[in-house]
CSV table of C-alpha atoms in Angstrom, one decimal:
chain,number,residue,atom,x,y,z
H,81,MET,CA,-11.3,-84.0,-54.5
H,82,THR,CA,-11.3,-85.9,-51.2
H,83,THR,CA,-12.7,-84.5,-48.0
H,84,GLN,CA,-11.6,-85.6,-44.5
H,85,LEU,CA,-13.3,-84.5,-41.2
H,86,VAL,CA,-10.6,-84.7,-38.5
H,87,THR,CA,-11.3,-84.5,-34.8
H,88,ALA,CA,-8.1,-85.8,-33.3
H,89,THR,CA,-5.2,-83.4,-33.2
H,90,ARG,CA,-2.7,-86.2,-33.5
H,91,GLU,CA,-4.0,-86.7,-37.1
H,92,LEU,CA,-3.6,-83.1,-37.8
H,93,ARG,CA,0.0,-83.1,-36.5
H,94,ASP,CA,0.8,-85.8,-39.1
H,95,ILE,CA,-0.1,-83.4,-42.0
H,96,VAL,CA,1.7,-80.3,-40.7
H,97,PRO,CA,4.1,-80.2,-43.7
H,98,ALA,CA,1.3,-80.1,-46.2
H,99,TRP,CA,-0.6,-77.7,-44.0
H,100,ASP,CA,2.4,-75.3,-43.9
H,101,VAL,CA,2.6,-75.4,-47.7
H,102,LEU,CA,-1.1,-74.5,-48.0
H,103,THR,CA,-0.5,-71.6,-45.5
H,104,ARG,CA,2.1,-70.1,-47.9
H,105,GLN,CA,-0.1,-70.6,-51.0
H,106,SER,CA,-3.5,-69.7,-49.6
H,107,LEU,CA,-5.9,-67.1,-51.1
H,108,GLU,CA,-5.5,-65.0,-47.9
H,109,PRO,CA,-3.4,-65.3,-44.8
H,110,ASN,CA,-4.9,-66.2,-41.5
H,111,VAL,CA,-2.2,-66.6,-38.8
H,112,PHE,CA,-4.8,-68.1,-36.4
H,113,TYR,CA,-5.4,-71.0,-38.7
H,114,GLU,CA,-1.7,-71.7,-39.3
H,115,SER,CA,-0.6,-75.1,-37.8
H,116,TRP,CA,1.5,-73.7,-35.0
H,117,ALA,CA,-1.4,-71.4,-33.8
H,118,LEU,CA,-4.4,-73.7,-34.4
H,119,LEU,CA,-3.1,-76.9,-32.9
H,120,PRO,CA,-2.5,-75.4,-29.4
H,121,ALA,CA,-5.9,-73.8,-29.6
H,122,LEU,CA,-7.6,-77.1,-30.5
H,123,GLU,CA,-5.7,-78.9,-27.7
H,124,ALA,CA,-6.3,-76.3,-25.0
H,125,LEU,CA,-9.7,-74.8,-25.9
H,126,ALA,CA,-11.6,-77.4,-27.9
H,127,ALA,CA,-10.4,-80.7,-26.4
H,128,LYS,CA,-13.7,-81.2,-24.6
H,129,ASN,CA,-16.0,-80.1,-27.4
H,130,PRO,CA,-16.8,-83.1,-29.6
H,131,ARG,CA,-18.5,-80.8,-32.1
H,132,VAL,CA,-15.3,-79.1,-33.1
H,133,ALA,CA,-13.5,-80.6,-36.1
H,134,VAL,CA,-11.3,-79.6,-39.1
H,135,LEU,CA,-12.4,-80.3,-42.6
H,136,LEU,CA,-9.5,-81.1,-44.9
H,137,VAL,CA,-9.8,-81.0,-48.7
H,138,TRP,CA,-7.3,-82.9,-50.7
H,139,ALA,CA,-6.6,-82.8,-54.4
H,140,ASP,CA,-6.3,-86.3,-55.8
H,141,THR,CA,-2.9,-85.9,-57.5
H,142,ALA,CA,0.2,-88.1,-57.7
H,143,HIS,CA,1.2,-86.4,-54.5
H,144,SER,CA,-1.9,-85.6,-52.5
H,145,ARG,CA,-2.1,-81.8,-52.1
H,146,LEU,CA,-3.9,-80.1,-49.3
H,147,ILE,CA,-6.1,-77.4,-50.9
H,148,GLY,CA,-8.5,-76.5,-48.2
H,149,LEU,CA,-8.6,-76.4,-44.4
H,150,PHE,CA,-11.8,-75.4,-42.6
H,151,PRO,CA,-11.9,-75.4,-38.8
H,152,LEU,CA,-15.6,-76.0,-38.0
H,153,VAL,CA,-18.1,-76.4,-35.2
H,154,GLN,CA,-21.6,-77.9,-35.3
H,155,GLU,CA,-24.6,-76.3,-33.6
H,156,GLN,CA,-28.1,-77.5,-33.3
H,157,THR,CA,-29.7,-74.1,-33.9
H,158,TYR,CA,-29.5,-71.4,-36.6
H,159,GLN,CA,-30.4,-68.0,-35.2
H,160,LYS,CA,-32.4,-69.8,-32.4
H,161,PHE,CA,-34.3,-71.9,-34.9
H,162,PRO,CA,-33.8,-75.7,-34.5
H,163,ALA,CA,-31.7,-76.7,-37.4
H,164,CYS,CA,-28.3,-78.3,-38.0
H,165,HIS,CA,-25.9,-75.4,-38.5
H,166,TRP,CA,-22.1,-75.7,-39.3
H,167,LEU,CA,-19.9,-72.6,-39.0
H,168,ASN,CA,-16.2,-71.8,-38.8
H,169,TRP,CA,-14.7,-72.4,-35.3
H,170,LEU,CA,-13.5,-69.2,-33.5
H,171,HIS,CA,-12.0,-69.6,-30.1
H,172,PRO,CA,-12.3,-66.7,-27.6
H,173,HIS,CA,-9.0,-65.2,-28.8
H,174,CYS,CA,-9.4,-65.7,-32.5
H,175,PRO,CA,-10.5,-62.4,-34.3
H,176,LEU,CA,-10.2,-63.7,-37.9
H,177,GLY,CA,-12.1,-66.6,-39.4
H,178,THR,CA,-10.9,-66.9,-43.0
H,179,PRO,CA,-10.3,-70.6,-43.9
H,180,LEU,CA,-7.2,-71.6,-45.7
H,181,VAL,CA,-7.9,-72.2,-49.4
H,182,HIS,CA,-5.3,-72.8,-52.1
H,183,GLN,CA,-5.0,-69.8,-54.4
H,184,ARG,CA,-4.9,-72.0,-57.6
H,185,HIS,CA,-7.6,-74.5,-56.5
H,186,ALA,CA,-10.3,-72.3,-54.9
H,187,ALA,CA,-13.1,-73.6,-57.1
H,188,GLU,CA,-12.3,-77.2,-56.4
H,189,ALA,CA,-12.0,-76.6,-52.6
H,190,PHE,CA,-15.4,-74.8,-52.5
H,191,GLN,CA,-16.9,-77.6,-54.6
H,192,ALA,CA,-15.7,-80.2,-52.2
H,193,LEU,CA,-16.8,-78.2,-49.1
H,194,PHE,CA,-20.4,-77.8,-50.4
H,195,ALA,CA,-20.5,-81.4,-51.5
H,196,TRP,CA,-19.6,-82.4,-48.0
H,197,LEU,CA,-22.2,-80.1,-46.6
H,198,ARG,CA,-24.8,-81.7,-48.9
H,199,ASP,CA,-23.9,-85.4,-48.4
H,200,HIS,CA,-22.4,-85.7,-45.0
H,201,SER,CA,-23.0,-82.8,-42.7
H,202,GLY,CA,-26.8,-82.6,-42.4
H,203,ALA,CA,-26.5,-78.8,-42.4
H,204,LEU,CA,-29.3,-76.6,-43.4
H,205,ALA,CA,-27.2,-73.5,-42.8
H,206,PHE,CA,-23.5,-72.7,-43.1
H,207,SER,CA,-21.8,-69.6,-41.7
H,208,LEU,CA,-18.3,-68.1,-42.0
H,209,ASN,CA,-17.8,-65.4,-39.5
H,210,LYS,CA,-15.2,-62.6,-39.2
H,211,VAL,CA,-14.0,-62.7,-42.8
H,212,PRO,CA,-12.5,-59.7,-44.7
H,213,ALA,CA,-15.4,-58.6,-47.0
H,214,GLU,CA,-13.1,-57.3,-49.8
H,215,GLY,CA,-10.5,-60.0,-49.8
H,216,GLU,CA,-9.7,-62.8,-52.3
H,217,PHE,CA,-11.5,-65.5,-50.2
H,218,ALA,CA,-14.8,-63.5,-50.1
H,219,HIS,CA,-14.5,-62.8,-53.9
H,220,HIS,CA,-14.1,-66.5,-54.8
H,221,LEU,CA,-16.8,-67.6,-52.3
H,222,ARG,CA,-19.3,-65.2,-53.8
H,223,LEU,CA,-18.4,-66.3,-57.3
H,224,PHE,CA,-18.8,-70.0,-56.5
H,225,ALA,CA,-22.2,-69.4,-54.8
H,226,GLN,CA,-23.4,-67.3,-57.8
H,227,GLN,CA,-22.3,-70.0,-60.3
H,228,HIS,CA,-24.0,-72.8,-58.3
H,229,GLY,CA,-27.2,-70.9,-57.4
H,230,GLY,CA,-26.4,-70.7,-53.7
H,231,LEU,CA,-27.9,-68.0,-51.4
H,232,VAL,CA,-25.4,-65.7,-49.7
H,233,ASN,CA,-26.5,-63.4,-46.9
H,234,GLU,CA,-23.8,-60.9,-45.8
H,235,ARG,CA,-25.8,-58.3,-44.0
H,236,ASP,CA,-23.6,-58.5,-40.9
H,237,THR,CA,-20.8,-56.1,-41.8
H,238,TRP,CA,-18.5,-53.7,-39.9
H,239,GLU,CA,-15.1,-52.0,-40.1
H,240,ARG,CA,-12.0,-52.3,-38.0
H,241,ALA,CA,-8.8,-50.3,-38.1
H,242,LEU,CA,-5.9,-51.3,-40.4
H,243,LEU,CA,-2.4,-50.0,-40.6
H,244,LYS,CA,-0.8,-50.0,-44.0
H,245,ALA,CA,2.9,-49.5,-44.9
H,246,GLY,CA,4.1,-47.0,-47.4
H,247,ALA,CA,5.3,-44.2,-45.2
H,248,SER,CA,7.8,-43.8,-42.4
H,249,GLY,CA,6.4,-43.9,-38.9
H,250,GLU,CA,7.0,-40.2,-38.4
H,251,ASP,CA,5.3,-39.3,-41.6
H,252,TYR,CA,2.3,-41.5,-40.9
H,253,VAL,CA,1.7,-40.1,-37.5
H,254,SER,CA,2.2,-36.5,-38.5
H,255,THR,CA,-0.2,-37.0,-41.5
H,256,HIS,CA,-3.0,-38.7,-39.6
H,257,GLN,CA,-2.9,-37.0,-36.2
H,258,ARG,CA,-3.9,-33.4,-35.5
H,259,LYS,CA,-1.2,-31.2,-34.0
H,260,LYS,CA,-3.3,-30.7,-30.9
H,261,LYS,CA,-3.3,-34.5,-30.3
H,262,LEU,CA,0.4,-34.8,-30.9
H,263,LYS,CA,1.0,-32.1,-28.3
H,264,GLU,CA,-1.2,-34.0,-25.9
H,265,TYR,CA,0.8,-37.3,-26.5
H,266,SER,CA,4.1,-35.5,-25.9
H,267,ARG,CA,2.7,-33.9,-22.7
H,268,LEU,CA,1.7,-37.4,-21.4
H,269,ARG,CA,5.1,-38.8,-22.2
H,270,ARG,CA,6.8,-35.9,-20.4
H,271,ARG,CA,4.6,-36.5,-17.3
H,272,LEU,CA,5.7,-40.2,-17.2
H,273,GLU,CA,9.3,-39.2,-17.7
H,274,ASP,CA,8.9,-36.9,-14.6
H,275,LEU,CA,8.1,-40.0,-12.6
H,276,GLY,CA,11.2,-42.0,-13.6
H,277,GLU,CA,13.2,-43.5,-16.4
H,278,LEU,CA,10.9,-44.3,-19.4
H,279,GLU,CA,12.0,-46.9,-21.8
H,280,PHE,CA,10.5,-48.8,-24.8
H,281,GLN,CA,11.7,-52.3,-25.7
H,282,ALA,CA,10.8,-54.4,-28.8
H,283,LEU,CA,10.9,-58.1,-29.6
H,284,LEU,CA,10.8,-58.0,-33.4
H,285,PRO,CA,10.1,-61.0,-35.8
H,286,GLY,CA,13.0,-63.4,-35.7
H,287,GLN,CA,14.0,-62.4,-32.1
H,288,ASN,CA,13.4,-64.4,-29.0
H,289,HIS,CA,15.8,-63.3,-26.3
H,290,GLY,CA,14.3,-63.2,-22.9
H,291,LEU,CA,11.1,-64.7,-24.2
H,292,SER,CA,10.0,-66.1,-20.8
H,293,ASP,CA,10.1,-62.7,-19.2
H,294,TRP,CA,8.1,-61.3,-22.1
H,295,ILE,CA,5.4,-64.0,-21.7
H,296,ASN,CA,5.2,-63.5,-17.9
H,297,ASP,CA,5.0,-59.7,-18.1
H,298,PHE,CA,2.2,-59.9,-20.7
H,299,LEU,CA,0.1,-62.5,-18.8
H,300,HIS,CA,0.6,-60.8,-15.4
H,301,LEU,CA,-0.2,-57.3,-16.7
H,302,GLU,CA,-3.3,-58.5,-18.6
H,303,GLU,CA,-4.6,-60.4,-15.6
H,304,ARG,CA,-4.2,-57.6,-13.1
H,305,GLY,CA,-6.2,-55.2,-15.4
H,306,TRP,CA,-9.9,-55.0,-16.3
H,307,LYS,CA,-9.6,-58.1,-18.4
H,308,GLY,CA,-8.7,-60.1,-15.3
H,309,LYS,CA,-11.6,-58.7,-13.4
H,310,ALA,CA,-13.9,-59.6,-16.3
H,311,LEU,CA,-12.2,-63.1,-16.5
H,312,THR,CA,-11.3,-62.6,-20.1
H,313,ALA,CA,-7.6,-62.4,-19.7
H,314,MET,CA,-5.6,-65.3,-21.2
H,315,SER,CA,-4.2,-66.3,-17.8
H,316,CYS,CA,-7.6,-66.5,-15.9
H,317,HIS,CA,-8.2,-70.1,-17.0
H,318,GLN,CA,-5.5,-72.8,-17.1
H,319,GLY,CA,-6.4,-74.0,-20.6
H,320,GLU,CA,-6.2,-70.5,-22.0
H,321,ARG,CA,-2.9,-69.8,-20.2
H,322,ASP,CA,-1.4,-73.0,-21.6
H,323,PHE,CA,-2.7,-71.9,-25.0
H,324,ALA,CA,-1.2,-68.4,-24.7
H,325,GLU,CA,2.2,-69.7,-23.6
H,326,ASP,CA,2.3,-72.2,-26.5
H,327,LEU,CA,1.1,-69.7,-29.0
H,328,ILE,CA,3.8,-67.1,-28.1
H,329,ARG,CA,6.6,-69.7,-28.0
H,330,ASN,CA,5.5,-71.2,-31.3
H,331,ALA,CA,5.3,-67.8,-32.9
H,332,ALA,CA,8.8,-66.9,-31.7
H,333,ALA,CA,10.2,-70.2,-33.0
H,334,ARG,CA,8.7,-69.5,-36.4
H,335,GLY,CA,10.0,-65.9,-36.4
H,336,GLN,CA,6.4,-64.6,-36.4
H,337,LEU,CA,6.3,-62.9,-33.0
H,338,MET,CA,6.4,-59.2,-32.4
H,339,MET,CA,6.0,-57.7,-28.9
H,340,LEU,CA,6.5,-54.2,-27.5
H,341,LYS,CA,6.6,-52.9,-24.0
H,342,MET,CA,7.0,-49.7,-22.1
H,343,LEU,CA,8.9,-49.7,-18.8
H,344,LEU,CA,9.0,-47.1,-16.1
H,345,ASP,CA,12.1,-47.5,-13.8
H,346,GLY,CA,12.3,-51.1,-15.1
H,347,GLN,CA,8.7,-52.0,-14.4
H,348,THR,CA,6.5,-52.9,-17.3
H,349,ILE,CA,3.5,-50.6,-17.5
H,350,ALA,CA,2.2,-51.5,-21.0
H,351,ILE,CA,2.8,-54.5,-23.3
H,352,LYS,CA,1.6,-55.4,-26.7
H,353,LEU,CA,1.4,-58.8,-28.5
H,354,ASN,CA,1.4,-59.0,-32.3
H,355,LEU,CA,1.6,-62.0,-34.6
H,356,THR,CA,2.8,-62.0,-38.2
H,357,SER,CA,1.5,-64.3,-40.9
H,358,ALA,CA,3.7,-66.6,-43.1
H,359,THR,CA,3.4,-63.8,-45.7
H,360,GLN,CA,3.8,-60.1,-45.0
H,361,GLY,CA,0.7,-59.4,-42.9
H,362,SER,CA,0.4,-59.0,-39.2
H,363,TYR,CA,-2.2,-58.9,-36.4
H,364,ALA,CA,-2.4,-56.8,-33.3
H,365,LEU,CA,-3.8,-59.5,-31.0
H,366,LYS,CA,-3.6,-58.1,-27.5
H,367,ILE,CA,-2.5,-55.1,-25.4
H,368,ALA,CA,-2.4,-54.6,-21.7
H,369,TYR,CA,-1.4,-51.8,-19.4
H,370,HIS,CA,-0.9,-51.0,-15.7
H,371,GLU,CA,-4.1,-49.3,-14.6
H,372,ALA,CA,-2.3,-47.3,-11.9
H,373,TYR,CA,-0.9,-45.3,-14.8
H,374,ALA,CA,-4.1,-45.0,-16.7
H,375,ALA,CA,-4.1,-41.2,-16.4
H,376,TYR,CA,-1.0,-41.1,-18.6
H,377,SER,CA,-2.5,-43.2,-21.4
H,378,PRO,CA,0.3,-45.8,-21.5
H,379,GLY,CA,-1.6,-47.9,-24.0
H,380,VAL,CA,-1.9,-45.0,-26.5
H,381,LEU,CA,1.8,-44.2,-26.1
H,382,LEU,CA,2.7,-47.9,-26.8
H,383,GLU,CA,0.4,-47.9,-29.8
H,384,LEU,CA,2.3,-44.9,-31.2
H,385,GLU,CA,5.5,-46.8,-30.7
H,386,ASN,CA,4.0,-49.7,-32.5
H,387,ILE,CA,3.4,-47.5,-35.5
H,388,TYR,CA,7.0,-46.4,-35.6
H,389,ARG,CA,8.4,-49.9,-35.1
H,390,THR,CA,6.1,-51.5,-37.6
H,391,LEU,CA,6.7,-49.0,-40.4
H,392,ASP,CA,10.3,-48.3,-39.8
H,393,ASP,CA,11.8,-51.6,-38.5
H,394,THR,CA,9.9,-54.4,-40.2
H,395,PRO,CA,9.0,-55.4,-43.8
H,396,LEU,CA,5.4,-55.9,-42.9
H,397,ALA,CA,2.9,-54.6,-45.5
H,398,TRP,CA,0.0,-54.2,-43.1
H,399,MET,CA,-1.3,-54.8,-39.6
H,400,ASP,CA,-4.9,-55.8,-38.8
H,401,SER,CA,-6.0,-54.2,-35.5
H,402,CYS,CA,-8.3,-57.2,-34.7
H,403,ALA,CA,-10.3,-54.6,-32.8
H,404,ILE,CA,-14.0,-54.4,-32.1
H,405,PRO,CA,-16.1,-52.0,-34.3
H,406,ASN,CA,-15.7,-48.3,-33.5
H,407,HIS,CA,-12.9,-48.9,-31.1
H,408,PRO,CA,-12.4,-45.5,-29.5
H,409,MET,CA,-8.6,-45.6,-29.3
H,410,ILE,CA,-7.2,-47.4,-32.3
H,411,ASN,CA,-9.6,-45.8,-34.8
H,412,HIS,CA,-8.1,-42.5,-34.0
H,413,LEU,CA,-4.5,-43.7,-34.5
H,414,TRP,CA,-4.8,-45.8,-37.6
H,415,ALA,CA,-6.3,-44.2,-40.7
H,416,GLU,CA,-7.2,-47.2,-42.9
H,417,ARG,CA,-10.1,-49.6,-42.5
H,418,ARG,CA,-10.7,-53.3,-43.2
H,419,LYS,CA,-14.3,-54.2,-43.9
H,420,MET,CA,-15.4,-57.4,-42.2
H,421,VAL,CA,-18.4,-59.6,-42.8
H,422,ASN,CA,-20.3,-62.6,-41.4
H,423,PHE,CA,-21.3,-64.9,-44.3
H,424,HIS,CA,-24.5,-66.9,-44.0
H,425,LEU,CA,-24.8,-69.4,-46.8
H,426,SER,CA,-27.4,-71.9,-48.0
H,427,THR,CA,-26.2,-75.5,-48.4
H,428,PRO,CA,-27.3,-77.8,-51.3
H,429,ARG,CA,-30.0,-79.4,-49.1
H,430,ALA,CA,-33.6,-78.9,-50.0
H,431,LEU,CA,-34.9,-76.8,-47.1
H,432,SER,CA,-31.8,-74.6,-46.7
H,433,LYS,CA,-32.8,-71.7,-48.9
H,434,PRO,CA,-36.3,-71.3,-47.4
H,435,LEU,CA,-34.7,-71.4,-43.9
H,436,LEU,CA,-32.3,-68.6,-44.7
H,437,HIS,CA,-34.9,-66.5,-46.5
H,438,THR,CA,-37.3,-66.9,-43.5
H,439,MET,CA,-34.7,-66.1,-40.9
H,440,GLN,CA,-33.5,-63.1,-42.9
H,441,LEU,CA,-37.1,-61.7,-43.1
H,442,VAL,CA,-37.5,-62.3,-39.3
H,443,LYS,CA,-34.3,-60.5,-38.6
H,444,THR,CA,-35.3,-57.6,-40.9
H,445,ALA,CA,-38.7,-57.3,-39.2
H,446,TYR,CA,-37.2,-57.3,-35.8
H,447,GLN,CA,-34.6,-54.6,-36.7
H,448,TYR,CA,-37.4,-52.5,-38.1
H,449,TYR,CA,-39.4,-53.0,-34.9
H,450,GLN,CA,-36.5,-52.0,-32.8
H,451,TYR,CA,-35.8,-48.9,-34.9
H,452,SER,CA,-39.4,-47.8,-34.8
H,453,ARG,CA,-39.5,-48.0,-31.1
H,454,LYS,CA,-36.5,-45.7,-30.8
H,455,ALA,CA,-37.5,-43.3,-33.6
H,456,PRO,CA,-38.9,-39.9,-32.3
H,457,SER,CA,-42.6,-39.4,-32.8
H,458,PHE,CA,-44.2,-36.1,-33.8
H,459,ARG,CA,-47.8,-35.0,-33.4
H,460,SER,CA,-49.4,-33.2,-36.3
H,461,GLY,CA,-50.0,-29.5,-35.8
H,462,ILE,CA,-47.1,-29.0,-33.4
């Protein structure tokens, strides 16, 4: 195996064909680490950060095969303790951190990764954040660590909503929603229809007509809502706007874009951005709505339309909500869950295990202290 740490995007563009082959043959899909999605992110969001790099793992065969791709960033602290710490790079709009590892060469890719961590990185800690806890990547990572005596800490876990195919949209909604809720959604829709002509439009994978209008509607609506006020909308900063436009255009060119919008008298009042992977998975990346119509729950109505369109009009096997834990809206609409985990791993360096053990004990003690402060106290005899 050969490892190569790359910081220049021009070098990464040279290996796009091999990268795309790895994407289709990886243990698990991650649309955000596919070439057309990661390259614009690196150019727009990491260009001024010298600590961001991509570690490539090559199999030394007659035709060098790319078997591992790990976007990484180096930090000088681990949980506030001074120590060299490498972790997977996640930009502000990247909700999934699973590296691309070839499904037939997982052991070799992990072996090369940890040899690089030992010999070249200086790392005392290594983290992989926002990884599906029950996926193939996590399984092979745990197996490798167990076989080589590594320490794996995966105490940071949570769940987020997942939509799985297998039923029609109508059957899915009627099965997982109470009749009272369905009546409420119908009532909200009728109230909107009383205001004007209500229309849903979809840009399904493989379609790109009117793409510029879709991009402008999405960026404009997101910026004028609460995300714009919090400066987290993708159009608030020039670099992020450039990234968003490139991401959407690249997705459309690859046939991996899915967008939905709801219009009232021709005005967009809610819009949704989904990306599909090179396989049959998909990711609900962003949603925005016109806050003047918040009383009518346009985002919820568009999410219902998303269920119908995904299950009835696409071959997609699943859609990851990419949502925060305990999301109050999507958790009520989607029945399935995807368990996520942040992996904290020891490296083969001498002080790595003691560091992870110590920081784990410190974190446990702190959590116990916080819990004891909040727990109710009872005096005896009362």
